[in-house]
Short mmCIF file of C-alpha atoms in Angstrom, two decimals:
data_model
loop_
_atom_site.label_atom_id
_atom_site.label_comp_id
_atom_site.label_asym_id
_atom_site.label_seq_id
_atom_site.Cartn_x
_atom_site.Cartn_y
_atom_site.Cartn_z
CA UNK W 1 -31.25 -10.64 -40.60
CA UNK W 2 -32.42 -13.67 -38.70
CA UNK W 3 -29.95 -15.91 -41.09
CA UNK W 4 -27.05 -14.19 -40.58
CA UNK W 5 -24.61 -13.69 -36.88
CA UNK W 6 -22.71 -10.40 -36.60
CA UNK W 7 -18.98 -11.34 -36.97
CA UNK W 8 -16.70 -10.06 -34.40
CA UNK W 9 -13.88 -8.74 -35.03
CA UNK W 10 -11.23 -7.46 -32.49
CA UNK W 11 -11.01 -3.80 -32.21
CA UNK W 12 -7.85 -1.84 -32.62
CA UNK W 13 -6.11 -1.48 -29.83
CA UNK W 14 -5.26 2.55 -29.27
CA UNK W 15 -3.42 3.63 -26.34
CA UNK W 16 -5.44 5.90 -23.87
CA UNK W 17 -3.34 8.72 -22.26
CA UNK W 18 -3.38 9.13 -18.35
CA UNK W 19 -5.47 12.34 -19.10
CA UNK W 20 -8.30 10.65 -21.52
CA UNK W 21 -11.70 9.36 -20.06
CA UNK W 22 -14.04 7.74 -22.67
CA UNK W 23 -17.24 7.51 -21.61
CA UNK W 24 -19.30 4.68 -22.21
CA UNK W 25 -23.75 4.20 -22.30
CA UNK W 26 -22.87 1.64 -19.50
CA UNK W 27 -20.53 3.94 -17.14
CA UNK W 28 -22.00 5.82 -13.87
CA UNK W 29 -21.76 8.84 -14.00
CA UNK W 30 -20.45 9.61 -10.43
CA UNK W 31 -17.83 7.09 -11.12
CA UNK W 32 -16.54 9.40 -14.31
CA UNK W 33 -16.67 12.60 -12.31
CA UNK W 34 -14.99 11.28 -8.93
CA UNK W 35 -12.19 9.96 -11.44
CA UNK W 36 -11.91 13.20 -13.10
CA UNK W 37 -12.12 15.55 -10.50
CA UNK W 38 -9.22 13.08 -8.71
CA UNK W 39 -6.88 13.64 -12.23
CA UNK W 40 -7.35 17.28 -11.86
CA UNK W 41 -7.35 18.07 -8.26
CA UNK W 42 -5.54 14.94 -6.65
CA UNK W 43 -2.76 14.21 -9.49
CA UNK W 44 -2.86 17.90 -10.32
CA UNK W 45 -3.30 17.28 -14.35
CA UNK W 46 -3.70 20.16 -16.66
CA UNK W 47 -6.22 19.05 -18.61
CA UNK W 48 -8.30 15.83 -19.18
CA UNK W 49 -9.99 15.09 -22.38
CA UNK W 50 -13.74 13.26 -21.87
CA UNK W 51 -14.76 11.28 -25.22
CA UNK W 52 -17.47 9.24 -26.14
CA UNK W 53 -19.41 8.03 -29.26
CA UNK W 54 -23.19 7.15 -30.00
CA UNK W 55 -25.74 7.39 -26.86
CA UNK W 56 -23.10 7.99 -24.41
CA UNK W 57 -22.72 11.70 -26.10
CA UNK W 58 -25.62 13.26 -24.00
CA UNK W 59 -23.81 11.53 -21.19
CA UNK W 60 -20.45 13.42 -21.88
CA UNK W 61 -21.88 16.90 -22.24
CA UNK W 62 -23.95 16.08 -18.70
CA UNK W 63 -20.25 15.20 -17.17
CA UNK W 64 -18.37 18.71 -18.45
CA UNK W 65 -21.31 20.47 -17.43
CA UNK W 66 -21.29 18.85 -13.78
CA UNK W 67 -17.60 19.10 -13.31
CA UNK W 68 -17.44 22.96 -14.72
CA UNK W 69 -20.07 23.45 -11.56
CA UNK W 70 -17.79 21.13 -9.16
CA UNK W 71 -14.30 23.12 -10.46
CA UNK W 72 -13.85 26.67 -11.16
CA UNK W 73 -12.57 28.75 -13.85
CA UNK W 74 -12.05 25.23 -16.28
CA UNK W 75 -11.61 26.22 -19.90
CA UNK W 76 -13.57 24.16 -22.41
CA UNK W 77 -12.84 22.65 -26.03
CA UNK W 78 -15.34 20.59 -27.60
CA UNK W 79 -14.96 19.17 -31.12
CA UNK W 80 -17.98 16.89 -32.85
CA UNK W 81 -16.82 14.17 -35.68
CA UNK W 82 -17.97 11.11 -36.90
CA UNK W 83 -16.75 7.65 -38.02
CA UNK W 84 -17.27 4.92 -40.02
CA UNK W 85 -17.90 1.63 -38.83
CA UNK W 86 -18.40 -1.56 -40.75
CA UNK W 87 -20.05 -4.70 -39.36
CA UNK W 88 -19.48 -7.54 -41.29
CA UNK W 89 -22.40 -10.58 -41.26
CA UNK W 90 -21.77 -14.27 -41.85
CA UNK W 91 -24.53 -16.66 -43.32
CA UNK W 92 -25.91 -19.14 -40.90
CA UNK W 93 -27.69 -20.86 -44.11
CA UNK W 94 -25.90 -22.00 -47.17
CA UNK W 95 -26.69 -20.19 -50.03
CA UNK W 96 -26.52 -16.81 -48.92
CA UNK W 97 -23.39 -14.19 -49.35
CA UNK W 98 -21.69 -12.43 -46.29
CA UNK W 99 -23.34 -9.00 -45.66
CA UNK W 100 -21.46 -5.75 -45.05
CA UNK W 101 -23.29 -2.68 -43.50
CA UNK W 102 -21.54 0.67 -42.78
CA UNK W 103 -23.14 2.81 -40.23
CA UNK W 104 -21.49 6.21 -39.87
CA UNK W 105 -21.61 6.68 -36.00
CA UNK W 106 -21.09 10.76 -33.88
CA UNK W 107 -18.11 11.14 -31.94
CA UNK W 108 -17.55 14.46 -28.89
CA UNK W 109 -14.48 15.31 -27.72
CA UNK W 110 -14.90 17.30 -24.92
CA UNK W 111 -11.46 18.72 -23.03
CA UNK W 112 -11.39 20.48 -19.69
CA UNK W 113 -8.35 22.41 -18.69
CA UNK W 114 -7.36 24.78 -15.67
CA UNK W 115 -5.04 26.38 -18.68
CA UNK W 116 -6.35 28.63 -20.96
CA UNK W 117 -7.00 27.09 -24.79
CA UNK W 118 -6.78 28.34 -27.87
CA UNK W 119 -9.98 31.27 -27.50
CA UNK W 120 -10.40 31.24 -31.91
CA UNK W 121 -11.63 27.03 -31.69
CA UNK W 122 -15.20 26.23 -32.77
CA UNK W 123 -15.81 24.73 -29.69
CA UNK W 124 -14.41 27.06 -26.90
CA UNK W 125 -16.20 27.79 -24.00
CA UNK W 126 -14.65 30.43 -21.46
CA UNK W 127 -14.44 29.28 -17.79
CA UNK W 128 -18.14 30.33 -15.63
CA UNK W 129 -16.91 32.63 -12.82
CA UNK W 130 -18.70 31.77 -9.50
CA UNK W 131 -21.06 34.62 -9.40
CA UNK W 132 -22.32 35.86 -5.97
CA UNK W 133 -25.59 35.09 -4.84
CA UNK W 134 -28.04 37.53 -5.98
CA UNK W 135 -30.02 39.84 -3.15
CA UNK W 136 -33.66 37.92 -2.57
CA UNK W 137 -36.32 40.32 -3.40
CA UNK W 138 -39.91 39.32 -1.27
CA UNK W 139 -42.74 40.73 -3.28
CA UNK W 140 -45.87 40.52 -1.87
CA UNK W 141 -48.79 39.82 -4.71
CA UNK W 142 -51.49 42.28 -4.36
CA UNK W 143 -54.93 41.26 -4.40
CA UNK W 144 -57.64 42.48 -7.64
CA UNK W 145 -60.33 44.60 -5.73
CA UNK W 146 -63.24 42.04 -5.38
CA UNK W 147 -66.27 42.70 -6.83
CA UNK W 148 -69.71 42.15 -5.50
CA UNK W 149 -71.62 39.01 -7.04
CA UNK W 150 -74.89 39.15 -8.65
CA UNK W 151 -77.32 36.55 -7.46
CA UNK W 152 -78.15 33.83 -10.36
CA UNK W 153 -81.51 33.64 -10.85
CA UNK W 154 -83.62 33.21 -14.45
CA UNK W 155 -84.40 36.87 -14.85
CA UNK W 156 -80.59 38.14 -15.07
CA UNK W 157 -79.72 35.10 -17.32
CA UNK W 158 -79.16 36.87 -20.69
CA UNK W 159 -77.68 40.34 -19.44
CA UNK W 160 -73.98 40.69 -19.62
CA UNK W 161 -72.43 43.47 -17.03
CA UNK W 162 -68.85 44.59 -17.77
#
C-alpha cells in the first residue's frame, strides 16, 4: 500500500442534538462526564444519548458506568450496530488502478435517562439503587494447632509420619 495515498473525502455532515455526546479514542474522559453530568443536572435534560464507534466503544461503556455511580436511579438503553465504511486509494505511480476497501466498523449507542424507557428493549438496564453500606464483620483467623518438629538428621530420612 506504499504506492497508493488514502483519499479524503469530506464526511457527511449530521446534525448532533443538544442531548448527544459522541465519544471519540482521543476525548478525556473527565471532560465527557463533567459535560454530561452538567446536561443532566445543570440544564436539567431528560436524557442524553453517549455514542461512539471503533476503540472508543470500551471508552463509552466506562463513561455510563461512571456516571450511573455519579447519578442515581438513571435508566439505561444500549443498542450495538455496525457500519460500512469505504476508503477509497489513489495511485501515486502510473500504472496502477484506484483501490477501494470496505471495512465494516461497531457502533454503541448508549442512552441515559432520569425517565423510565421502554423495560421490553434488548439493551435495558434498570437504574442501581444506592444500597446501604453493609455491617463490617471482624473475623479473627484462628491459628492450626502447631505441631512439634522432628529433628533432621540421616536416620529419620526415609520415614514418613502423618
Amino acid at each position: 500500500m506504499d504506492r497508493y495515498q488514502k483519499v479524503e473525502k469530506p464526511k457527511p455532515e449530521s446534525p448532533i442534538n443538544e442531548n448527544e455526546i459522541r465519544i471519540t479514542s482521543q476525548g478525556a474522559i473527565r471532560n465527557y462526564i463533567n459535560y454530561a453530568i452538567a446536561l443532566l443536572q445543570d440544564k436539567h435534560v431528560k436524557e442524553i444519548v453517549l455514542k461512539a464507534m471503533g476503540q472508543a466503544i470500551s471508552k463509552t461503556v466506562a463513561i455510563a458506568e461512571i456516571l450511573k455511580k455519579r447519578i442515581p436511579r438513571l435508566h439505561q438503553d444500549t443498542s450495538i450496530s455496525s457500519v460500512s465504511i469505504t476508503d477509497v486509494w489513489e495511485p501515486i505511480e502510473e500504472g496502477l488502478v484506484p483501490v477501494e476497501m470496505t471495512r465494516h466498523v461497531s457502533m454503541i449507542s448508549i442512552t441515559l435517562s432520569t425517565r423510565e424507557l421502554n423495560k421490553n428493549s434488548v439493551g435495558y438496564q434498570a437504574p442501581h439503587y444506592a444500597e446501604q453500606p453493609k455491617p463490617q464483620y471482624h473475623y479473627q483467623q484462628q491459628q492450626p494447632p502447631k505441631q512439634g518438629r522432628i529433628p533432621y538428621n540421616a536416620v529419620n530420612e526415609g520415614v514418613f509420619l502423618n
